[in-house]
Amino acid sequence: MIHSALINVMVKAARRAGRSLKRDLGEIESLQVSLKGPANFVSAADKRAEEMLYTDLNKARPGYGFLGEEGGIRAGSDQSHTWIVDPLDGTTNFLHGIPQFAISIGLKREDTVVAGVIYNPANDELYVAERGKGCFLNDQRLRVAARQQLNSSVIACGLPHIGRGDLALAQRELAAMMPRVAGLRRFGAASLDLAGVAAGRLDGYWERNLQPWDIAAGLLMVREAGGTVSGITGKDDALTTGDVVCGNEAIHAELIKVLKAVA
Ligand code: 2AM
Ligand code: CA
């Protein structure tokens, strides 16, 4: 599979930062003895990965802006292009040595995400998507699942983090969803949940209160794999609201129906 020069740049950056995270993951277990140790270590690993990504992406495309989870926005001379980067999505998993975390890189041109790369260095799964050119997992073209009914679907979700979000709302959503689906999952890395929907492993996914770096690349992936993505009200505003619902057209519509009824 031959990708564009742009995708090659993104993949190379993701793989280099991924090697760094993978080395750091190996260190985590030896740090578990001290309570504060691992959290500080992870935060350093996270920052190190972001700096690597900034260095590589900036070198390849000087002038593009850069929005990263750790460093915030770094404006570039080119106002129309911005990298949207999460150097470590699924931090809690990483901290616990659970191999469900990823680097997520999106590229926004004007108001549209035009390219995305999501890389899980723990299992070497690499997802790439380019607007109008499809979505791929390790060079295999992806298509969202075809299941039409919730009762045969596996649906992933996100839950409010401690001290944040609307706990009562999340409880109503879970109570409404549980009896309607074949299986409900909570994996803890939004980028990989979106990639999982693109890959047809998950039939659908919803989560609230996410940040652009969690979802920029993944939203494009679901669309390029033929899926439907929106905010929880059904409007095309997931990237700006941080609330996401996705699946194939039918499952997306079913999820919206259930979520709206308890909102
Ligand atoms: P992170 O690991 O990069 O922080 C899981 O529900 C998703 O929410 C992950 O993609 C995670 O990204 C994000 N997340 C984790 N902790 C969060 C917090 N305190 N507030 C908002 N988002 C969070
Ligand atoms: Ca994240």
CSV table of C-alpha atoms and ligand atoms in Angstrom, one decimal:
chain,number,residue,atom,x,y,z
A,1,MET,CA,0.0,0.0,0.0
A,2,ILE,CA,1.5,3.3,-1.0
A,3,HIS,CA,0.5,6.3,1.0
A,4,SER,CA,0.9,10.0,0.3
A,5,ALA,CA,4.0,11.9,1.4
A,6,LEU,CA,1.8,13.5,4.1
A,7,ILE,CA,0.7,10.2,5.6
A,8,ASN,CA,4.3,8.9,5.5
A,9,VAL,CA,5.4,11.9,7.5
A,10,MET,CA,2.7,11.3,10.1
A,11,VAL,CA,3.4,7.5,10.3
A,12,LYS,CA,7.1,8.1,10.7
A,13,ALA,CA,6.5,10.5,13.6
A,14,ALA,CA,4.0,8.2,15.2
A,15,ARG,CA,6.3,5.2,15.1
A,16,ARG,CA,9.3,7.1,16.6
A,17,ALA,CA,7.2,8.5,19.5
A,18,GLY,CA,5.6,5.0,19.8
A,19,ARG,CA,9.0,3.4,20.3
A,20,SER,CA,9.6,5.8,23.1
A,21,LEU,CA,6.3,5.1,24.8
A,22,LYS,CA,6.8,1.3,24.4
A,23,ARG,CA,10.2,1.6,26.2
A,24,ASP,CA,8.5,3.6,28.9
A,25,LEU,CA,5.8,1.1,29.3
A,26,GLY,CA,8.4,-1.5,30.1
A,27,GLU,CA,9.6,0.7,32.9
A,28,ILE,CA,6.2,1.2,34.5
A,29,GLU,CA,6.0,-2.1,36.3
A,30,SER,CA,9.2,-1.5,38.2
A,31,LEU,CA,7.8,1.8,39.3
A,32,GLN,CA,4.5,0.5,40.7
A,33,VAL,CA,6.1,0.2,44.2
A,34,SER,CA,6.0,4.0,44.7
A,35,LEU,CA,2.5,5.5,44.5
A,36,LYS,CA,3.5,8.8,43.1
A,37,GLY,CA,6.4,7.5,41.0
A,38,PRO,CA,4.4,6.0,38.1
A,39,ALA,CA,2.2,9.1,37.6
A,40,ASN,CA,5.1,11.4,37.4
A,41,PHE,CA,6.9,9.0,35.1
A,42,VAL,CA,3.9,8.8,32.8
A,43,SER,CA,3.6,12.5,32.7
A,44,ALA,CA,7.2,12.7,31.6
A,45,ALA,CA,6.8,10.0,29.0
A,46,ASP,CA,3.8,11.8,27.7
A,47,LYS,CA,5.6,15.1,27.3
A,48,ARG,CA,8.6,13.4,25.8
A,49,ALA,CA,6.4,11.8,23.1
A,50,GLU,CA,4.7,15.1,22.4
A,51,GLU,CA,8.1,16.9,21.9
A,52,MET,CA,9.2,14.1,19.5
A,53,LEU,CA,6.0,14.5,17.5
A,54,TYR,CA,6.3,18.3,17.4
A,55,THR,CA,9.9,18.1,16.3
A,56,ASP,CA,9.2,15.6,13.5
A,57,LEU,CA,6.0,17.1,12.2
A,58,ASN,CA,7.4,20.6,12.4
A,59,LYS,CA,10.5,19.6,10.5
A,60,ALA,CA,8.5,18.0,7.7
A,61,ARG,CA,5.9,20.7,7.5
A,62,PRO,CA,7.4,23.9,8.9
A,63,GLY,CA,4.8,26.6,9.6
A,64,TYR,CA,1.9,24.3,10.4
A,65,GLY,CA,0.3,25.1,13.7
A,66,PHE,CA,0.4,22.4,16.5
A,67,LEU,CA,-2.3,21.7,19.1
A,68,GLY,CA,-1.1,19.1,21.6
A,69,GLU,CA,-2.7,17.8,24.8
A,70,GLU,CA,0.4,18.6,26.8
A,71,GLY,CA,1.7,21.9,25.3
A,72,GLY,CA,-1.5,23.5,24.1
A,73,ILE,CA,-1.5,25.5,20.9
A,74,ARG,CA,1.7,26.6,19.1
A,75,ALA,CA,0.7,28.8,16.3
A,76,GLY,CA,2.4,28.5,12.9
A,77,SER,CA,2.9,30.9,10.1
A,78,ASP,CA,0.5,28.8,8.0
A,79,GLN,CA,-2.9,29.7,9.4
A,80,SER,CA,-4.8,27.1,7.4
A,81,HIS,CA,-3.0,23.9,8.7
A,82,THR,CA,-3.0,22.6,12.3
A,83,TRP,CA,-1.7,19.3,13.7
A,84,ILE,CA,-4.0,18.0,16.4
A,85,VAL,CA,-2.0,15.6,18.5
A,86,ASP,CA,-2.5,13.4,21.5
A,87,PRO,CA,0.9,11.9,22.3
A,88,LEU,CA,-0.6,9.4,24.7
A,89,ASP,CA,-4.3,8.7,24.5
A,90,GLY,CA,-5.4,6.2,27.2
A,91,THR,CA,-3.1,7.5,29.9
A,92,THR,CA,-4.8,5.6,32.7
A,93,ASN,CA,-4.4,2.4,30.8
A,94,PHE,CA,-0.7,3.1,30.2
A,95,LEU,CA,-0.2,3.9,33.9
A,96,HIS,CA,-1.7,0.5,34.8
A,97,GLY,CA,0.3,-1.3,32.1
A,98,ILE,CA,-2.8,-2.1,30.1
A,99,PRO,CA,-1.8,-2.2,26.4
A,100,GLN,CA,-4.7,-0.1,25.2
A,101,PHE,CA,-3.3,3.3,24.4
A,102,ALA,CA,-2.2,5.2,21.3
A,103,ILE,CA,-0.7,8.2,19.7
A,104,SER,CA,-3.2,10.1,17.7
A,105,ILE,CA,-2.3,12.7,15.0
A,106,GLY,CA,-4.9,14.6,13.0
A,107,LEU,CA,-4.3,17.3,10.4
A,108,LYS,CA,-6.8,20.0,10.1
A,109,ARG,CA,-7.0,22.1,6.9
A,110,GLU,CA,-9.2,25.1,7.5
A,111,ASP,CA,-12.1,23.5,9.4
A,112,THR,CA,-11.8,20.0,8.1
A,113,VAL,CA,-9.7,17.1,9.3
A,114,VAL,CA,-8.0,15.8,6.1
A,115,ALA,CA,-5.6,13.2,7.5
A,116,GLY,CA,-5.3,11.0,10.5
A,117,VAL,CA,-2.9,8.4,12.0
A,118,ILE,CA,-3.6,6.4,15.2
A,119,TYR,CA,-0.8,4.1,16.4
A,120,ASN,CA,-0.9,1.6,19.3
A,121,PRO,CA,2.8,0.8,19.9
A,122,ALA,CA,1.9,-2.1,22.3
A,123,ASN,CA,0.4,-4.3,19.5
A,124,ASP,CA,1.9,-2.4,16.5
A,125,GLU,CA,-1.5,-1.6,15.1
A,126,LEU,CA,-1.3,1.4,12.8
A,127,TYR,CA,-4.5,3.1,11.5
A,128,VAL,CA,-4.3,5.7,8.7
A,129,ALA,CA,-6.9,7.7,6.9
A,130,GLU,CA,-6.9,10.4,4.4
A,131,ARG,CA,-10.0,12.4,3.4
A,132,GLY,CA,-11.5,10.8,0.3
A,133,LYS,CA,-9.0,8.0,0.2
A,134,GLY,CA,-10.3,5.5,2.8
A,135,CYS,CA,-9.1,4.2,6.1
A,136,PHE,CA,-6.5,1.4,6.6
A,137,LEU,CA,-5.3,-0.8,9.4
A,138,ASN,CA,-1.7,-2.0,8.8
A,139,ASP,CA,-2.5,-1.5,5.0
A,140,GLN,CA,-5.8,-3.4,5.0
A,141,ARG,CA,-8.7,-1.3,3.9
A,142,LEU,CA,-11.4,-0.9,6.6
A,143,ARG,CA,-15.1,-0.9,6.5
A,144,VAL,CA,-17.5,-0.3,9.4
A,145,ALA,CA,-19.6,-3.3,10.5
A,146,ALA,CA,-22.9,-4.0,8.7
A,147,ARG,CA,-25.0,-5.1,11.7
A,148,GLN,CA,-28.3,-3.2,11.6
A,149,GLN,CA,-29.7,-3.9,15.0
A,150,LEU,CA,-28.5,-2.9,18.5
A,151,ASN,CA,-29.4,-6.3,20.0
A,152,SER,CA,-26.7,-8.0,17.9
A,153,SER,CA,-24.2,-5.1,18.4
A,154,VAL,CA,-21.2,-4.6,20.5
A,155,ILE,CA,-21.1,-0.9,21.6
A,156,ALA,CA,-18.2,0.9,23.3
A,157,CYS,CA,-18.6,4.0,25.5
A,158,GLY,CA,-16.7,6.3,27.7
A,159,LEU,CA,-17.6,7.1,31.3
A,160,PRO,CA,-17.1,10.3,33.2
A,161,HIS,CA,-13.7,10.6,34.9
A,162,ILE,CA,-13.6,11.0,38.7
A,163,GLY,CA,-14.8,14.4,39.7
A,164,ARG,CA,-15.9,15.3,36.2
A,165,GLY,CA,-18.8,15.1,33.8
A,166,ASP,CA,-22.5,14.4,34.6
A,167,LEU,CA,-22.6,11.1,36.5
A,168,ALA,CA,-26.4,10.9,36.7
A,169,LEU,CA,-26.7,11.4,33.0
A,170,ALA,CA,-24.0,8.6,32.4
A,171,GLN,CA,-26.0,6.3,34.7
A,172,ARG,CA,-29.2,7.0,32.7
A,173,GLU,CA,-27.4,6.3,29.4
A,174,LEU,CA,-25.9,3.0,30.7
A,175,ALA,CA,-29.3,1.9,32.1
A,176,ALA,CA,-31.0,2.6,28.8
A,177,MET,CA,-28.2,1.0,26.7
A,178,MET,CA,-27.5,-2.2,28.7
A,179,PRO,CA,-30.7,-4.1,28.0
A,180,ARG,CA,-30.7,-3.1,24.3
A,181,VAL,CA,-27.2,-4.3,23.1
A,182,ALA,CA,-25.4,-7.6,22.7
A,183,GLY,CA,-22.4,-6.1,24.6
A,184,LEU,CA,-21.3,-2.9,26.2
A,185,ARG,CA,-17.5,-2.1,26.5
A,186,ARG,CA,-15.4,0.6,28.1
A,187,PHE,CA,-11.8,0.5,26.8
A,188,GLY,CA,-10.5,3.8,28.0
A,189,ALA,CA,-8.8,5.3,24.9
A,190,ALA,CA,-11.1,7.3,22.7
A,191,SER,CA,-8.9,7.3,19.6
A,192,LEU,CA,-8.8,3.5,19.6
A,193,ASP,CA,-12.6,3.2,20.2
A,194,LEU,CA,-13.1,5.3,17.0
A,195,ALA,CA,-10.5,3.2,15.2
A,196,GLY,CA,-12.3,0.1,16.4
A,197,VAL,CA,-15.6,1.3,14.9
A,198,ALA,CA,-13.8,2.0,11.6
A,199,ALA,CA,-12.4,-1.5,11.7
A,200,GLY,CA,-15.8,-3.0,12.2
A,201,ARG,CA,-14.7,-4.6,15.5
A,202,LEU,CA,-17.1,-2.4,17.4
A,203,ASP,CA,-20.5,-1.7,15.9
A,204,GLY,CA,-20.8,1.7,17.6
A,205,TYR,CA,-19.4,4.1,20.2
A,206,TRP,CA,-20.4,7.1,22.2
A,207,GLU,CA,-18.7,9.3,24.7
A,208,ARG,CA,-19.1,12.8,26.0
A,209,ASN,CA,-16.6,15.6,27.0
A,210,LEU,CA,-13.7,14.6,24.9
A,211,GLN,CA,-11.0,16.9,23.6
A,212,PRO,CA,-10.1,17.6,19.9
A,213,TRP,CA,-6.9,15.6,20.2
A,214,ASP,CA,-8.7,12.5,21.5
A,215,ILE,CA,-11.0,12.4,18.4
A,216,ALA,CA,-9.7,14.4,15.4
A,217,ALA,CA,-8.0,11.5,13.7
A,218,GLY,CA,-10.6,8.9,14.7
A,219,LEU,CA,-13.6,10.9,13.5
A,220,LEU,CA,-12.1,11.0,10.0
A,221,MET,CA,-11.3,7.2,10.2
A,222,VAL,CA,-14.9,6.3,10.9
A,223,ARG,CA,-16.2,8.5,8.0
A,224,GLU,CA,-13.6,7.1,5.6
A,225,ALA,CA,-14.6,3.6,6.6
A,226,GLY,CA,-18.2,4.4,5.6
A,227,GLY,CA,-19.5,5.2,9.0
A,228,THR,CA,-21.6,8.0,10.4
A,229,VAL,CA,-20.4,10.4,13.1
A,230,SER,CA,-22.1,13.2,14.9
A,231,GLY,CA,-22.5,14.9,18.2
A,232,ILE,CA,-25.0,13.4,20.6
A,233,THR,CA,-27.8,15.6,19.4
A,234,GLY,CA,-27.2,14.3,15.8
A,235,LYS,CA,-25.6,17.5,14.6
A,236,ASP,CA,-22.2,17.4,12.8
A,237,ASP,CA,-20.4,19.0,15.7
A,238,ALA,CA,-18.5,16.2,17.4
A,239,LEU,CA,-15.1,17.9,17.0
A,240,THR,CA,-16.3,21.2,18.6
A,241,THR,CA,-18.6,19.8,21.3
A,242,GLY,CA,-16.4,16.8,22.3
A,243,ASP,CA,-19.5,14.6,22.4
A,244,VAL,CA,-19.4,11.7,19.9
A,245,VAL,CA,-21.7,9.1,18.6
A,246,CYS,CA,-20.8,6.8,15.7
A,247,GLY,CA,-21.5,3.6,13.9
A,248,ASN,CA,-22.9,2.6,10.5
A,249,GLU,CA,-25.9,4.7,9.5
A,250,ALA,CA,-28.5,2.4,11.2
A,251,ILE,CA,-26.6,1.9,14.4
A,252,HIS,CA,-25.7,5.6,14.7
A,253,ALA,CA,-29.4,6.4,14.4
A,254,GLU,CA,-30.4,3.8,17.0
A,255,LEU,CA,-27.8,5.1,19.4
A,256,ILE,CA,-28.9,8.7,19.0
A,257,LYS,CA,-32.5,7.6,19.7
A,258,VAL,CA,-31.6,5.9,23.0
A,259,LEU,CA,-29.3,8.7,24.1
A,260,LYS,CA,-31.8,11.5,23.3
A,261,ALA,CA,-34.5,9.7,25.3
A,262,VAL,CA,-32.5,10.0,28.5
A,263,ALA,CA,-30.7,13.3,27.9
B,1,2AM,P1,-6.2,10.7,27.8
B,1,2AM,O1,-5.9,9.3,28.2
B,1,2AM,O2,-5.3,11.2,26.7
B,1,2AM,O3,-6.4,11.7,28.9
B,1,2AM,C1,-11.4,7.9,27.9
B,1,2AM,O4,-12.6,8.1,28.4
B,1,2AM,C2,-10.9,9.0,27.1
B,1,2AM,O5,-11.0,10.2,27.9
B,1,2AM,C3,-9.4,8.9,26.8
B,1,2AM,O6,-9.3,9.1,25.4
B,1,2AM,C4,-8.7,9.9,27.7
B,1,2AM,O7,-7.6,10.5,27.0
B,1,2AM,C5,-9.8,10.9,28.0
B,1,2AM,N1,-9.6,11.4,29.4
B,1,2AM,C6,-8.9,10.8,30.3
B,1,2AM,N2,-8.9,11.5,31.5
B,1,2AM,C7,-9.7,12.6,31.2
B,1,2AM,C8,-10.1,13.7,32.0
B,1,2AM,N3,-9.8,13.8,33.3
B,1,2AM,N4,-10.9,14.6,31.4
B,1,2AM,C9,-11.2,14.4,30.1
B,1,2AM,N5,-10.8,13.4,29.3
B,1,2AM,C10,-10.1,12.5,29.9
B,2,CA,CA,-6.5,11.7,25.0
